[in-house]
Short mmCIF file of C-alpha atoms and ligand atoms in Angstrom, two decimals:
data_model
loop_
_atom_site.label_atom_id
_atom_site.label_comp_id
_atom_site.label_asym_id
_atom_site.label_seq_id
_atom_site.Cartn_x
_atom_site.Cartn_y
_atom_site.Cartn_z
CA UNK A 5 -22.11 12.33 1.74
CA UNK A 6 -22.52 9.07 2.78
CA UNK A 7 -24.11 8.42 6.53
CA UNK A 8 -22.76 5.38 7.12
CA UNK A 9 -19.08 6.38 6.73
CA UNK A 10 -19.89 9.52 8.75
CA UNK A 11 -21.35 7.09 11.76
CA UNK A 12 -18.07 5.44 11.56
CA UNK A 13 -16.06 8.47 11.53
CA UNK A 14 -17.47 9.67 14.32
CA UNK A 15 -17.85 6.17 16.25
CA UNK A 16 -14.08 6.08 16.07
CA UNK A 17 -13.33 9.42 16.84
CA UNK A 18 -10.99 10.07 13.51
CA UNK A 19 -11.56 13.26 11.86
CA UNK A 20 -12.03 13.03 8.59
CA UNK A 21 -13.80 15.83 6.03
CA UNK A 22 -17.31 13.66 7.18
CA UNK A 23 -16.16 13.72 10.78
CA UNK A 24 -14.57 17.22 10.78
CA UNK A 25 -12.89 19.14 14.15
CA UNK A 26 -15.23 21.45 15.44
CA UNK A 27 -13.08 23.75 16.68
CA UNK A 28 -10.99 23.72 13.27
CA UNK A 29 -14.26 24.18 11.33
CA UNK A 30 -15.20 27.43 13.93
CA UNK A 31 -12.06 29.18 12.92
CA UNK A 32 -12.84 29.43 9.56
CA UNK A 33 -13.70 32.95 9.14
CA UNK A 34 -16.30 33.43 5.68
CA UNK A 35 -16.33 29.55 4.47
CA UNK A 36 -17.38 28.81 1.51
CA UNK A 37 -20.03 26.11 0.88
CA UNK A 38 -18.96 22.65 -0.31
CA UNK A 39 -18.88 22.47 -4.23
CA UNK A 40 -21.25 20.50 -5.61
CA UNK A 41 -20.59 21.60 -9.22
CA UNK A 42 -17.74 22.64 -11.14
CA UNK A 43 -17.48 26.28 -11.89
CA UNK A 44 -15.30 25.78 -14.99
CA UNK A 45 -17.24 22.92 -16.35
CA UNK A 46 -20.43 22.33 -14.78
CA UNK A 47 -19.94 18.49 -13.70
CA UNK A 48 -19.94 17.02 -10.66
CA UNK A 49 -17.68 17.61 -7.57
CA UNK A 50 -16.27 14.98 -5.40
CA UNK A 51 -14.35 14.56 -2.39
CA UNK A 52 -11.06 12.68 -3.12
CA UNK A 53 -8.56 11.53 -1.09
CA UNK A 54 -5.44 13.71 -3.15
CA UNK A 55 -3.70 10.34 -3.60
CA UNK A 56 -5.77 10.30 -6.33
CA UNK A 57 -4.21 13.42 -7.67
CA UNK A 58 -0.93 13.38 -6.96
CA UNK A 59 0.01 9.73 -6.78
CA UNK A 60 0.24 9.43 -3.09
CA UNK A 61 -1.31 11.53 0.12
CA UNK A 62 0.27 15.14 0.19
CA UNK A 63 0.16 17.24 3.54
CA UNK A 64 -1.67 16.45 6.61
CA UNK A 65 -5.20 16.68 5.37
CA UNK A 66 -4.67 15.01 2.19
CA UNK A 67 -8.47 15.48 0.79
CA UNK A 68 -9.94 17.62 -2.36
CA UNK A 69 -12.78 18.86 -4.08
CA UNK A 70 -12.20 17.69 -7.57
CA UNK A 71 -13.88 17.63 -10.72
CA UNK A 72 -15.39 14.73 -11.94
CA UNK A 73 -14.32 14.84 -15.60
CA UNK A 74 -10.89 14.57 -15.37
CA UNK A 75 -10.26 15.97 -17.98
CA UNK A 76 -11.35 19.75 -16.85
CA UNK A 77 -8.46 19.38 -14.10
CA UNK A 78 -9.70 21.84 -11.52
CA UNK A 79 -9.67 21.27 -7.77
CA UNK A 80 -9.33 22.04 -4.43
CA UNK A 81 -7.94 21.72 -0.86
CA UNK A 82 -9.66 21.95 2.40
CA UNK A 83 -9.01 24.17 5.27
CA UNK A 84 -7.37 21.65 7.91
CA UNK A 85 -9.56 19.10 9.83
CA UNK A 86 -12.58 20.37 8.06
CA UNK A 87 -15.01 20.05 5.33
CA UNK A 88 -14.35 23.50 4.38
CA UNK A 89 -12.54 24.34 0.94
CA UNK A 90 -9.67 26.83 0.53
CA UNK A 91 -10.92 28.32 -2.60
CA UNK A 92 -13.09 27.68 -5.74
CA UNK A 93 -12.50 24.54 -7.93
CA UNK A 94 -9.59 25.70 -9.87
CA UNK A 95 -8.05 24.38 -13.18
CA UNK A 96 -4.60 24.30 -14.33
CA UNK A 97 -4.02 27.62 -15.01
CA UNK A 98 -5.99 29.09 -12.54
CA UNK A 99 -3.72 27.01 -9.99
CA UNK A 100 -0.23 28.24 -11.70
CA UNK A 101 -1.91 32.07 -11.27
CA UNK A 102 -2.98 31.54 -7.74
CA UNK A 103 0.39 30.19 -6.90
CA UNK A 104 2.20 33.40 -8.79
CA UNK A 105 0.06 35.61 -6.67
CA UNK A 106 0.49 34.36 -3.56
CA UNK A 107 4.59 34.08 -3.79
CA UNK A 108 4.18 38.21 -4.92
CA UNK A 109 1.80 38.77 -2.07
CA UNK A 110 3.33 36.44 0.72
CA UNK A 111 6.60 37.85 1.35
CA UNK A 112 4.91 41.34 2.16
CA UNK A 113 3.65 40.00 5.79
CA UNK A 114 6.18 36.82 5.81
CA UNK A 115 9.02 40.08 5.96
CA UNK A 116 7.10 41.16 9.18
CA UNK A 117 7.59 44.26 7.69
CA UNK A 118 3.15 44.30 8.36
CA UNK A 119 1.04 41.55 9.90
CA UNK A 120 -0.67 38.92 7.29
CA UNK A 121 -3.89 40.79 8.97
CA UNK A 122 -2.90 44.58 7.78
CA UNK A 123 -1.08 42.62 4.47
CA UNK A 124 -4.57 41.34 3.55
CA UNK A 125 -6.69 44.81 5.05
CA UNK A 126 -3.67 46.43 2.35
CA UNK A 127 -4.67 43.71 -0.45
CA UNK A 128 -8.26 44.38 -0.09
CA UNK A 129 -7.99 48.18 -0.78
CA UNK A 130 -5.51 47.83 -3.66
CA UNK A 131 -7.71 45.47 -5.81
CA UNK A 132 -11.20 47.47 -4.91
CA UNK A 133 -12.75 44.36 -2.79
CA UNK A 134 -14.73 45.87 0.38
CA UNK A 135 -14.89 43.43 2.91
CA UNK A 136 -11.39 41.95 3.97
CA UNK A 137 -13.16 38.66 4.51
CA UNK A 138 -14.33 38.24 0.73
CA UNK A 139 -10.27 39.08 0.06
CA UNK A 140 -8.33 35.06 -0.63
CA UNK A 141 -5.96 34.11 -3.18
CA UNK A 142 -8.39 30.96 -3.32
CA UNK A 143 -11.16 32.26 -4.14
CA UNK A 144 -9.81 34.53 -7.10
CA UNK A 145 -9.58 34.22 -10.95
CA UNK A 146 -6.66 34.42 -13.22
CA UNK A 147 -7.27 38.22 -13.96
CA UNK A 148 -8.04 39.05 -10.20
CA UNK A 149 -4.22 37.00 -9.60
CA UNK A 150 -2.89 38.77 -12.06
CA UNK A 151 -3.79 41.86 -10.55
CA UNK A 152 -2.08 40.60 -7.09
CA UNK A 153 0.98 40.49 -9.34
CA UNK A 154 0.24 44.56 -10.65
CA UNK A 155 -0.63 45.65 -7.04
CA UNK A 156 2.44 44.11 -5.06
CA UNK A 157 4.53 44.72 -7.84
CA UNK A 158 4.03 48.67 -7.65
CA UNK A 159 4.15 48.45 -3.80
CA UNK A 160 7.21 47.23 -3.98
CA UNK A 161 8.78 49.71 -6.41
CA UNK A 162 8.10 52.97 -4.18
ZN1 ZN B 456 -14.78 20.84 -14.18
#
């Protein structure tokens, strides 16, 4: 990343993913590193603002990790005032699959019926992954969302 612009950032206090919030970045439990390669592709990753995805700045931190050939399609958000991503570089339908998972999984702690804590302790057991922390929609494939779908879906049937 480019020194200068981080000088800047920092010179005029605005946060920006080279000048990122401290105390945002410390609450990040398990981040990821910054992408420097595509996993679906193997090119380069850059840091966009997502203007340059969707036409004009969505949400409040409106930067991505995205691909460098455009035509592989895969990106990523950042965790809020940091440099931090969400998840692994993900293409189309990796994206639609994420998104399917997370509407079957959300509801189960967005009913307060559990805590998004003991949703996710519940997630990690049903799909097999050990440590809680390694357990984020983000970070999964489209098999590993598709199980989301399997596990919630039988949850919900007892
Ligand atoms: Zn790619």
């Amino acid at each position: 990343m480019c020194d200068m612009k981080s000088a800047f950032d920092a010179a005029s206090g605005k946060k920006t993913p080279w000048n990122p919030s401290r105390t945002a970045t410390a609450r990040v439990t398990n981040p990821l590193p910054v992408p420097t390669t595509c996993p679906n592709c193997g090119a380069a990753v850059g840091l966009v603002n997502n203007e340059e995805i969707y036409g004009m700045p969505y949400g409040d931190w409106p930067w991505a990790y995205r691909c460098a050939d455009l035509a592989c399609n895969s990106y990523v958000g950042l965790h809020p005032f940091t440099s931090i991503p969400l998840g692994t570089l993900a293409d189309a339908p990796t994206r639609e699959a994420r998104k399917k998972a997370k509407s079957a999984f959300n509801p189960l702690w967005q009913s307060r019926r559990m805590s998004r804590k003991e949703a996710y302790a519940w997630l990690a057991k049903a799909m097999g992954i050990k440590s809680v922390g390694d357990c984020h929609i983000g970070w999964f494939d489209i098999a590993m969302c598709e199980r989301v779908m399997k596990v919630v879906n039988a949850r919900n049937k007892k």
